[in-house]
Short mmCIF file of C-alpha atoms in Angstrom, two decimals:
data_model
loop_
_atom_site.label_atom_id
_atom_site.label_comp_id
_atom_site.label_asym_id
_atom_site.label_seq_id
_atom_site.Cartn_x
_atom_site.Cartn_y
_atom_site.Cartn_z
CA MET A 290 9.03 12.18 -24.56
CA THR A 291 6.01 10.03 -23.76
CA GLN A 292 2.96 10.74 -25.89
CA LEU A 293 -0.32 11.25 -24.07
CA SER A 294 -3.48 9.49 -25.14
CA PRO A 295 -6.22 11.78 -26.48
CA VAL A 296 -7.72 12.51 -23.06
CA THR A 297 -8.31 15.73 -21.20
CA VAL A 298 -5.35 16.53 -18.97
CA PRO A 299 -6.79 17.12 -15.49
CA GLY A 300 -5.84 20.12 -13.43
CA PRO A 301 -4.60 19.85 -9.84
CA ARG A 302 -6.93 18.34 -7.26
CA ARG A 303 -6.55 19.38 -3.65
CA VAL A 304 -6.37 16.81 -0.84
CA VAL A 305 -8.21 18.24 2.17
CA SER A 306 -8.66 16.69 5.62
CA VAL A 307 -11.92 17.71 7.29
CA ASP A 308 -13.09 17.14 10.86
CA LEU A 309 -16.73 16.20 10.36
CA ASP A 310 -17.56 17.18 13.96
CA ALA A 311 -16.21 20.72 13.55
CA PRO A 312 -17.31 23.65 11.37
CA LEU A 313 -16.58 22.90 7.72
CA PRO A 314 -13.69 24.76 6.11
CA ARG A 315 -14.34 27.28 3.36
CA LEU A 316 -13.63 25.40 0.12
CA VAL A 317 -13.61 27.34 -3.14
CA ALA A 318 -12.00 27.02 -6.54
CA ASP A 319 -8.70 28.88 -6.76
CA GLU A 320 -5.25 28.58 -8.29
CA ARG A 321 -4.82 25.27 -6.41
CA GLY A 322 -7.60 23.60 -8.39
CA THR A 323 -11.32 23.28 -9.06
CA SER A 324 -11.84 19.98 -7.28
CA ALA A 325 -10.78 18.31 -4.05
CA LEU A 326 -10.45 14.88 -2.54
CA VAL A 327 -11.95 15.46 0.89
CA VAL A 328 -10.94 13.02 3.63
CA GLY A 329 -13.50 13.07 6.42
CA TYR A 330 -12.20 12.46 9.96
CA ARG A 331 -14.02 11.63 13.17
CA GLY A 332 -12.26 11.21 16.50
CA GLY A 333 -8.89 11.62 14.80
CA PHE A 334 -9.46 8.81 12.29
CA PRO A 335 -10.51 8.95 8.61
CA VAL A 336 -13.98 7.51 8.00
CA THR A 337 -14.73 8.41 4.37
CA THR A 338 -13.55 10.25 1.26
CA LEU A 339 -15.48 12.28 -1.29
CA ASP A 340 -14.50 13.98 -4.54
CA VAL A 341 -15.95 17.48 -4.54
CA LEU A 342 -16.21 19.92 -7.43
CA LEU A 343 -15.30 23.44 -6.30
CA THR A 344 -16.75 26.73 -7.44
CA ARG A 345 -16.29 30.33 -6.31
CA ASP A 346 -19.26 29.85 -3.97
CA PRO A 347 -18.27 28.04 -0.73
CA ASP A 348 -21.90 27.02 -0.20
CA ASP A 349 -21.63 24.63 -3.14
CA ALA A 350 -18.90 22.63 -1.40
CA ALA A 351 -20.77 22.78 1.90
CA ARG A 352 -23.86 21.29 0.26
CA ALA A 353 -21.76 18.53 -1.30
CA LEU A 354 -20.20 17.69 2.08
CA ALA A 355 -23.47 17.77 4.02
CA PRO A 356 -24.27 14.06 3.45
CA MET A 357 -20.86 13.15 4.94
CA VAL A 358 -21.54 15.23 8.02
CA GLU A 359 -25.05 13.88 8.48
CA ASP A 360 -24.31 10.20 7.77
CA GLU A 361 -24.73 8.45 11.12
CA ARG A 362 -22.88 5.39 9.79
CA LEU A 363 -19.67 7.43 9.67
CA SER A 364 -19.08 7.31 13.39
CA ALA A 365 -15.89 7.55 15.40
CA ASP A 366 -14.37 4.48 17.01
CA THR A 367 -16.44 3.70 20.12
CA THR A 368 -14.49 0.63 21.23
CA THR A 369 -12.71 0.80 24.56
CA PRO A 370 -9.09 1.93 24.02
CA VAL A 371 -6.41 -0.66 24.65
CA PRO A 372 -4.37 0.35 27.72
CA ASP A 373 -0.83 1.46 26.95
CA GLN A 374 0.67 -1.32 29.06
CA ASP A 375 -1.09 -3.95 26.90
CA LEU A 376 0.21 -2.62 23.59
CA PRO A 377 3.16 -4.50 22.04
CA LEU A 378 6.58 -3.06 21.39
CA ILE A 379 6.66 -2.22 17.67
CA SER A 380 9.75 -1.82 15.51
CA ILE A 381 9.28 0.40 12.45
CA VAL A 382 11.57 -0.67 9.59
CA VAL A 383 12.22 1.70 6.67
CA SER A 384 14.65 0.64 3.95
CA THR A 385 15.92 3.46 1.76
CA ILE A 386 18.38 4.23 -1.02
CA VAL A 387 18.27 7.93 -0.02
CA THR A 388 17.03 9.40 -3.29
CA ARG A 389 14.17 11.42 -1.75
CA VAL A 390 15.88 13.48 0.92
CA ALA A 391 13.01 15.89 1.64
CA ASP A 392 10.52 13.03 1.91
CA ILE A 393 12.81 11.09 4.28
CA ARG A 394 13.15 14.15 6.51
CA ASN A 395 9.37 14.58 6.60
CA LEU A 396 8.85 10.91 7.41
CA LEU A 397 11.35 11.03 10.27
CA ASP A 398 9.64 14.11 11.66
CA PHE A 399 6.29 12.30 11.65
CA LEU A 400 7.78 9.15 13.19
CA GLU A 401 9.14 11.20 16.09
CA ASN A 402 5.64 12.34 17.02
CA LEU A 403 3.59 9.14 16.99
CA ASP A 404 0.98 8.59 19.70
CA TYR A 405 2.34 5.26 20.92
CA PRO A 406 4.02 4.25 24.17
CA ARG A 407 6.75 1.84 23.03
CA TYR A 408 8.34 1.81 19.60
CA GLU A 409 11.67 2.06 17.84
CA VAL A 410 12.64 3.28 14.37
CA VAL A 411 15.11 1.24 12.30
CA ILE A 412 16.45 2.92 9.16
CA VAL A 413 18.24 0.65 6.68
CA ASP A 414 20.80 2.23 4.35
CA ASN A 415 20.28 -0.03 1.32
CA ARG A 416 22.56 1.82 -1.10
CA VAL A 417 25.05 -0.32 -2.97
CA THR A 418 27.49 2.60 -3.02
CA VAL A 419 27.54 5.83 -1.01
CA PRO A 420 28.08 9.15 -2.80
CA ALA A 421 30.88 11.50 -1.81
CA ILE A 422 28.31 13.94 -0.45
CA ASP A 423 26.05 11.84 1.75
CA ALA A 424 22.79 13.37 3.04
CA LEU A 425 21.92 10.49 5.37
CA PRO A 426 24.08 11.40 8.42
CA GLY A 427 22.56 14.88 8.48
CA LEU A 428 19.05 13.46 8.25
CA LEU A 429 19.62 11.18 11.24
CA GLU A 430 21.61 13.56 13.42
CA GLY A 431 19.95 14.14 16.78
CA ARG A 432 17.22 11.58 16.18
CA ASP A 433 16.47 8.46 18.21
CA VAL A 434 16.92 6.12 15.23
CA ARG A 435 18.84 2.88 14.78
CA LEU A 436 20.83 2.75 11.54
CA VAL A 437 21.53 -0.53 9.75
CA VAL A 438 23.72 -0.84 6.64
CA GLU A 439 22.85 -3.43 3.98
CA ARG A 440 24.88 -3.11 0.79
CA ARG A 441 23.29 -6.08 -0.95
CA PRO A 442 20.76 -4.56 -3.35
CA GLY A 443 16.99 -4.81 -3.17
CA CYS A 444 14.33 -3.70 -0.73
CA SER A 445 13.84 -7.30 0.42
CA ALA A 446 17.46 -7.55 1.55
CA GLY A 447 17.18 -4.14 3.19
CA ARG A 448 14.03 -4.96 5.12
CA ASN A 449 15.37 -8.34 6.21
CA ALA A 450 18.45 -6.59 7.60
CA GLY A 451 16.23 -4.20 9.53
CA VAL A 452 14.12 -6.99 10.97
CA ALA A 453 17.26 -8.89 12.01
CA VAL A 454 18.14 -6.18 14.56
CA ALA A 455 14.57 -5.17 15.49
CA LYS A 456 13.52 -5.68 19.10
CA GLY A 457 9.75 -5.51 18.65
CA GLU A 458 7.32 -8.39 18.85
CA VAL A 459 5.53 -6.61 15.98
CA ILE A 460 7.38 -5.23 12.92
CA ALA A 461 5.79 -2.34 11.00
CA PHE A 462 6.89 -1.43 7.48
CA THR A 463 6.52 1.78 5.54
CA ASP A 464 8.38 3.56 2.74
CA ASP A 465 10.48 6.69 2.62
CA ASP A 466 7.95 8.59 0.47
CA VAL A 467 5.02 8.53 2.91
CA ARG A 468 3.71 10.52 5.84
CA VAL A 469 2.12 8.69 8.74
CA ASP A 470 -0.86 9.75 10.85
CA PRO A 471 -0.14 10.26 14.57
CA GLN A 472 -2.49 7.37 15.43
CA TRP A 473 -0.91 4.99 12.91
CA LEU A 474 0.92 2.71 15.35
CA ARG A 475 -1.82 2.85 17.99
CA SER A 476 -4.31 1.57 15.41
CA ILE A 477 -1.97 -1.26 14.41
CA GLY A 478 -1.04 -2.24 17.95
CA SER A 479 -4.65 -2.14 19.14
CA ARG A 480 -5.77 -4.40 16.29
CA PHE A 481 -3.14 -7.00 17.21
CA VAL A 482 -4.29 -6.93 20.84
CA ARG A 483 -8.01 -7.09 20.06
CA GLU A 484 -7.56 -9.82 17.45
CA PRO A 485 -4.72 -12.04 18.66
CA GLU A 486 -5.35 -14.60 15.89
CA VAL A 487 -4.24 -12.25 13.08
CA ALA A 488 -0.67 -12.68 11.85
CA ALA A 489 -0.46 -9.36 10.02
CA VAL A 490 -2.31 -6.05 9.81
CA THR A 491 -2.54 -3.86 6.71
CA GLY A 492 -3.73 -0.27 6.66
CA MET A 493 -5.18 2.57 4.61
CA ILE A 494 -3.05 4.45 2.08
CA LEU A 495 -4.21 7.92 1.03
CA PRO A 496 -2.47 10.36 -1.33
CA VAL A 497 -0.32 13.17 0.02
CA GLU A 498 -1.15 15.28 -3.01
CA LEU A 499 -2.92 15.15 -6.36
CA GLU A 500 -1.13 18.00 -8.05
CA THR A 501 -0.06 16.46 -11.37
CA PRO A 502 -2.00 14.58 -14.06
CA ALA A 503 0.04 11.43 -13.33
CA GLN A 504 -0.95 11.48 -9.65
CA ILE A 505 -4.63 12.00 -10.49
CA TRP A 506 -4.59 9.28 -13.16
CA TYR A 507 -3.00 6.82 -10.72
CA GLU A 508 -5.84 7.36 -8.24
CA ALA A 509 -8.41 7.00 -11.01
CA TYR A 510 -6.69 3.95 -12.52
CA TYR A 511 -6.76 1.86 -9.36
CA GLY A 512 -9.52 3.65 -7.48
CA GLY A 513 -7.16 3.92 -4.51
CA PHE A 514 -3.62 2.80 -3.75
CA SER A 515 -4.49 -0.75 -2.73
CA GLY A 516 -7.63 -1.03 -4.83
CA GLU A 517 -10.02 -1.50 -1.87
CA ARG A 518 -10.51 1.95 -0.36
CA THR A 519 -13.03 0.87 2.20
CA PHE A 520 -13.17 2.35 5.67
CA ASP A 521 -14.69 -0.77 7.19
CA PRO A 522 -12.27 -3.12 8.97
CA VAL A 523 -12.24 -6.71 7.76
CA THR A 524 -10.37 -9.89 8.58
CA ILE A 525 -9.04 -11.94 5.67
CA VAL A 526 -9.67 -15.60 6.50
CA PRO A 527 -8.50 -18.38 4.14
CA ASP A 528 -11.00 -21.09 3.20
CA ASP A 529 -10.38 -24.25 5.17
CA VAL A 530 -11.47 -26.74 2.52
CA ARG A 531 -10.00 -30.13 1.68
CA GLY A 532 -7.92 -30.93 -1.35
CA VAL A 533 -5.81 -28.91 -3.73
CA MET A 534 -7.77 -25.68 -3.08
CA ARG A 535 -7.06 -25.63 0.65
CA HIS A 536 -6.30 -22.05 1.71
CA ALA A 537 -6.22 -20.97 -1.95
CA GLN A 538 -9.19 -18.62 -1.54
CA ALA A 539 -10.19 -16.32 1.27
CA SER A 540 -13.07 -14.26 2.60
CA ALA A 541 -13.00 -10.67 3.81
CA ILE A 542 -15.19 -10.80 6.93
CA SER A 543 -16.51 -7.72 8.74
CA PRO A 544 -16.74 -7.56 12.55
CA ASP A 545 -20.43 -8.58 12.45
CA GLY A 546 -19.56 -11.76 10.52
CA THR A 547 -20.72 -10.54 7.11
CA VAL A 548 -18.63 -11.77 4.18
CA ARG A 549 -17.77 -8.63 2.22
CA LYS A 550 -15.79 -10.35 -0.51
CA HIS A 551 -14.56 -13.80 -1.53
CA PHE A 552 -11.42 -13.97 -3.67
CA ALA A 553 -8.31 -15.96 -4.56
CA ILE A 554 -5.46 -15.23 -2.19
CA TYR A 555 -3.38 -13.98 -5.15
CA GLY A 556 -5.65 -10.91 -5.10
CA ILE A 557 -4.70 -9.95 -1.54
CA GLY A 558 -3.01 -6.84 -2.93
CA GLY A 559 -6.44 -5.24 -2.96
CA TYR A 560 -6.26 -5.16 0.83
CA GLY A 561 -2.67 -4.20 1.45
CA ALA A 562 0.59 -2.84 0.11
CA GLY A 563 4.16 -2.64 1.32
CA ALA A 564 3.93 1.05 2.26
CA ASN A 565 1.66 0.32 5.23
CA TRP A 566 1.56 -2.99 7.06
CA ALA A 567 2.81 -4.81 10.13
CA VAL A 568 3.42 -8.43 11.06
CA ARG A 569 4.02 -10.43 14.21
CA ARG A 570 7.69 -11.33 14.45
CA SER A 571 6.75 -15.00 14.87
CA ALA A 572 4.71 -14.99 11.65
CA PHE A 573 7.48 -13.19 9.74
CA ASP A 574 10.02 -15.78 10.83
CA ALA A 575 7.62 -18.64 10.02
CA VAL A 576 7.37 -17.63 6.33
CA GLY A 577 11.11 -17.01 6.05
CA GLY A 578 11.05 -13.22 5.77
CA PHE A 579 11.24 -11.29 2.51
CA ASP A 580 12.36 -13.22 -0.55
CA PRO A 581 15.47 -11.40 -1.86
CA VAL A 582 14.71 -12.62 -5.39
CA LEU A 583 11.63 -10.37 -5.38
CA GLY A 584 11.16 -6.65 -4.91
CA ALA A 585 12.45 -3.30 -6.08
CA GLY A 586 16.18 -3.20 -6.72
CA VAL A 587 16.41 -6.64 -8.39
CA PRO A 588 15.23 -7.68 -11.87
CA ALA A 589 11.90 -9.06 -10.58
CA ARG A 590 11.01 -5.47 -9.56
CA GLY A 591 8.22 -6.22 -7.05
CA GLY A 592 5.96 -8.73 -5.32
CA GLU A 593 7.94 -9.13 -2.10
CA ASP A 594 5.18 -7.84 0.19
CA LEU A 595 2.45 -9.82 -1.58
CA ALA A 596 4.60 -12.94 -1.26
CA ILE A 597 4.47 -12.68 2.54
CA PHE A 598 0.73 -11.94 2.55
CA ILE A 599 0.10 -14.99 0.36
CA ASP A 600 2.42 -17.20 2.40
CA ILE A 601 0.56 -16.26 5.58
CA LEU A 602 -2.83 -17.10 4.08
CA TRP A 603 -1.45 -20.22 2.34
CA GLY A 604 -0.39 -21.49 5.75
CA GLY A 605 -3.84 -20.85 7.25
CA GLY A 606 -3.01 -17.52 8.90
CA ARG A 607 -5.23 -14.44 9.01
CA ILE A 608 -4.65 -10.85 7.98
CA GLY A 609 -6.52 -7.87 9.40
CA PHE A 610 -7.27 -4.81 7.28
CA GLU A 611 -7.37 -1.81 9.62
CA PRO A 612 -8.49 1.39 7.86
CA ARG A 613 -7.73 3.54 10.92
CA ALA A 614 -4.01 2.84 10.44
CA VAL A 615 -3.30 5.53 7.84
CA VAL A 616 -0.29 6.65 5.84
CA HIS A 617 -0.23 9.22 3.06
CA HIS A 618 1.77 8.31 -0.05
CA ARG A 619 3.35 10.61 -2.59
CA HIS A 620 2.40 9.13 -5.96
CA ARG A 621 4.71 9.37 -8.96
CA GLN A 622 4.59 12.95 -10.20
CA THR A 623 5.44 12.36 -13.87
CA LEU A 624 3.80 10.21 -16.50
CA GLU A 625 7.14 8.55 -17.24
CA GLY A 626 7.50 7.63 -13.58
CA LEU A 627 3.96 6.28 -13.46
CA HIS A 628 4.54 4.20 -16.60
CA GLY A 629 7.63 2.70 -14.97
CA GLN A 630 5.76 1.93 -11.76
CA LEU A 631 2.88 0.22 -13.56
CA HIS A 632 5.24 -1.80 -15.74
CA SER A 633 7.12 -2.91 -12.62
CA ASN A 634 3.80 -3.90 -11.04
CA GLY A 635 3.04 -6.16 -13.99
CA VAL A 636 6.52 -7.68 -14.06
CA GLY A 637 6.56 -8.16 -10.29
CA PHE A 638 3.20 -9.91 -10.16
CA THR A 639 4.00 -12.68 -12.63
CA ALA A 640 7.54 -13.00 -11.24
CA LEU A 641 5.87 -13.57 -7.87
CA MET A 642 3.69 -16.33 -9.35
CA CYS A 643 6.84 -18.06 -10.62
CA GLU A 644 8.47 -17.88 -7.20
CA LEU A 645 5.36 -19.24 -5.47
CA ILE A 646 5.29 -22.22 -7.83
CA ALA A 647 9.02 -22.81 -7.31
CA LYS A 648 8.45 -23.00 -3.54
CA ASP A 649 5.27 -25.11 -3.65
CA ARG A 650 4.07 -26.85 -6.82
CA ARG A 651 0.50 -26.90 -5.50
CA HIS A 652 0.34 -23.24 -6.51
CA ALA A 653 0.61 -24.39 -10.15
CA LEU A 654 -2.45 -26.64 -9.75
CA VAL A 655 -4.43 -23.90 -8.04
CA LEU A 656 -3.49 -21.28 -10.62
CA ALA A 657 -4.42 -23.66 -13.45
CA ARG A 658 -7.83 -24.17 -11.89
CA LEU A 659 -8.35 -20.44 -11.36
CA MET A 660 -6.91 -19.37 -14.71
CA PRO A 661 -10.13 -19.35 -16.81
CA ARG A 662 -11.97 -17.05 -14.41
CA ALA A 663 -8.90 -14.91 -13.75
CA GLY A 664 -8.34 -14.57 -17.49
CA ARG A 665 -11.88 -13.30 -18.01
CA ILE A 666 -11.49 -10.79 -15.20
CA LYS A 667 -8.17 -9.51 -16.52
CA LEU A 668 -9.55 -9.26 -20.07
CA THR A 669 -12.53 -7.24 -18.85
CA GLN A 670 -10.18 -5.06 -16.83
CA LEU A 671 -7.91 -4.52 -19.83
CA VAL A 672 -10.80 -3.55 -22.10
CA SER A 673 -12.11 -1.12 -19.47
CA ARG A 674 -8.73 0.47 -18.90
CA LEU A 675 -7.94 0.75 -22.60
CA ALA A 676 -11.23 2.58 -22.89
CA GLY A 677 -9.93 5.03 -20.31
CA LYS A 678 -12.37 4.00 -17.57
CA ARG A 679 -12.02 3.13 -13.91
CA ASP A 680 -12.24 -0.50 -12.88
CA ALA A 681 -15.64 0.03 -11.28
CA ALA A 682 -18.29 2.69 -11.57
CA ALA A 683 -18.41 5.15 -8.72
CA GLU A 684 -21.62 5.42 -6.71
CA THR A 685 -21.62 9.19 -7.16
CA ILE A 686 -20.69 10.79 -10.47
CA THR A 687 -17.88 13.27 -9.82
CA GLU A 688 -14.95 14.71 -11.70
CA ALA A 689 -12.79 11.92 -10.34
CA SER A 690 -15.14 9.13 -11.37
CA THR A 691 -15.41 10.52 -14.92
CA THR A 692 -11.69 11.20 -15.36
CA ARG A 693 -10.52 9.67 -18.60
CA ILE A 694 -7.35 7.64 -18.18
CA PRO A 695 -4.62 7.43 -20.86
CA ARG A 696 -4.50 4.05 -22.57
CA SER A 697 -0.76 4.07 -22.06
CA LEU A 698 -1.23 3.18 -18.37
CA ALA A 699 -2.90 -0.13 -19.17
CA TYR A 700 -0.39 -0.77 -21.95
CA HIS A 701 2.60 -0.41 -19.64
CA GLU A 702 1.08 -2.53 -16.86
CA PHE A 703 -0.19 -5.36 -19.04
CA ARG A 704 2.98 -5.58 -21.11
CA GLY A 705 4.77 -6.25 -17.85
CA PHE A 706 2.85 -9.47 -17.18
CA PRO A 707 4.49 -11.59 -19.93
CA ALA A 708 7.91 -10.16 -19.02
CA GLY A 709 7.66 -11.38 -15.42
CA PRO A 710 8.82 -15.01 -15.80
CA ALA A 711 12.02 -14.05 -17.64
CA ALA A 712 12.65 -11.31 -15.07
CA TYR A 713 12.20 -13.86 -12.30
CA PHE A 714 14.91 -16.16 -13.68
CA ARG A 715 17.22 -13.18 -14.24
CA SER A 716 16.57 -12.18 -10.66
CA ARG A 717 17.51 -15.62 -9.36
CA ARG A 718 20.81 -15.49 -11.27
CA PHE A 719 21.37 -11.92 -10.13
CA TRP A 720 20.90 -12.82 -6.48
CA ARG A 721 23.18 -15.86 -6.73
CA ASP A 722 25.90 -13.58 -8.11
CA VAL A 723 25.31 -11.06 -5.31
CA GLU A 724 25.58 -13.75 -2.65
CA ALA A 725 28.75 -15.14 -4.22
CA LYS A 726 30.32 -11.68 -4.34
CA HIS A 727 29.48 -10.87 -0.71
CA SER A 728 30.60 -14.25 0.57
CA ALA A 729 33.96 -14.11 -1.25
#
């Protein structure tokens, strides 16, 4: 049994979607919780979130939400819609080991009802072995879904197998534990049309629920799934400088040309995650697809999506962050599960650094140059997280922004960093053995 740090265990927090142009719902404290993460929508798209403390008086919540309703900056998308005939064919690839049957069924239901003219769904059965009682045929029965079987382990192998049969000029990826908004694909496809120079598009990830302490702590720990819960679209453009640092850093640029952030490309995870992104088929092929040495299901545990993001930027390509492309993720419900996820994140990140260096030694020079600053940032982050605080102070003090986080979360993530290099070499040996077995 995992021991909790001496912090207050939070009660459930509701996740509520609110149309800011319609009458506000009646929000009061009840058996479902005394606080809510309110996602404000306009024109069918999310434009902001707010943590709201709930009481028995609905007027208290209405007063808290009033600034969202009145904020003229939170406007709906006023750009001219892209005509259906101009939108690309998109292939949605989902690799699964079929451990979350109810979630897979929900995802397939949502994928059947997307507002998009031309798309296909490719489901990859990535189980090494199939149980005697197999739920997958029943899940797919009667659905317009293409099934691919990939018995080599690892989500990278599974996704590569899905892409190999995909017909779309754009490939979209999500996971089997998410729910997608009806406008998800239209937002992705429209961004590719409006910005033809981007190689990939990442989207917004919101929680499905915040019912358990682990789910609430995960939101508080990162401040959002990808770490940059901004509702402003940006384009990630690598610096075109001479010398060893060429394309090693990038700027997040808003549509008006303002630089919102400047960062090393190794921090691109703040603007995207594997549960919600899409890539042009040509760009995917150019970087060689997913690296089977990385990702869940092999000893390296993760980093496969970040590897492609980094490879795109390293080669001078651009990535668009599109907050209107939304999926809702079910966070780990138990503390043990969250500890395992955070440890895998730490292992996967440093395993990824090893793989990048193995492919291009210039990464070693860049990382050496960036190491002093990165070390200071990570040390500050570690101290903050061990103190049970969020990475950054919230603009408005709410229950969420003052939630104390167990020290065990930082412990499990940071202990994963030094384990990454050894895991990377185990993963290389593991994959060589897999390839030898399947080629025999």
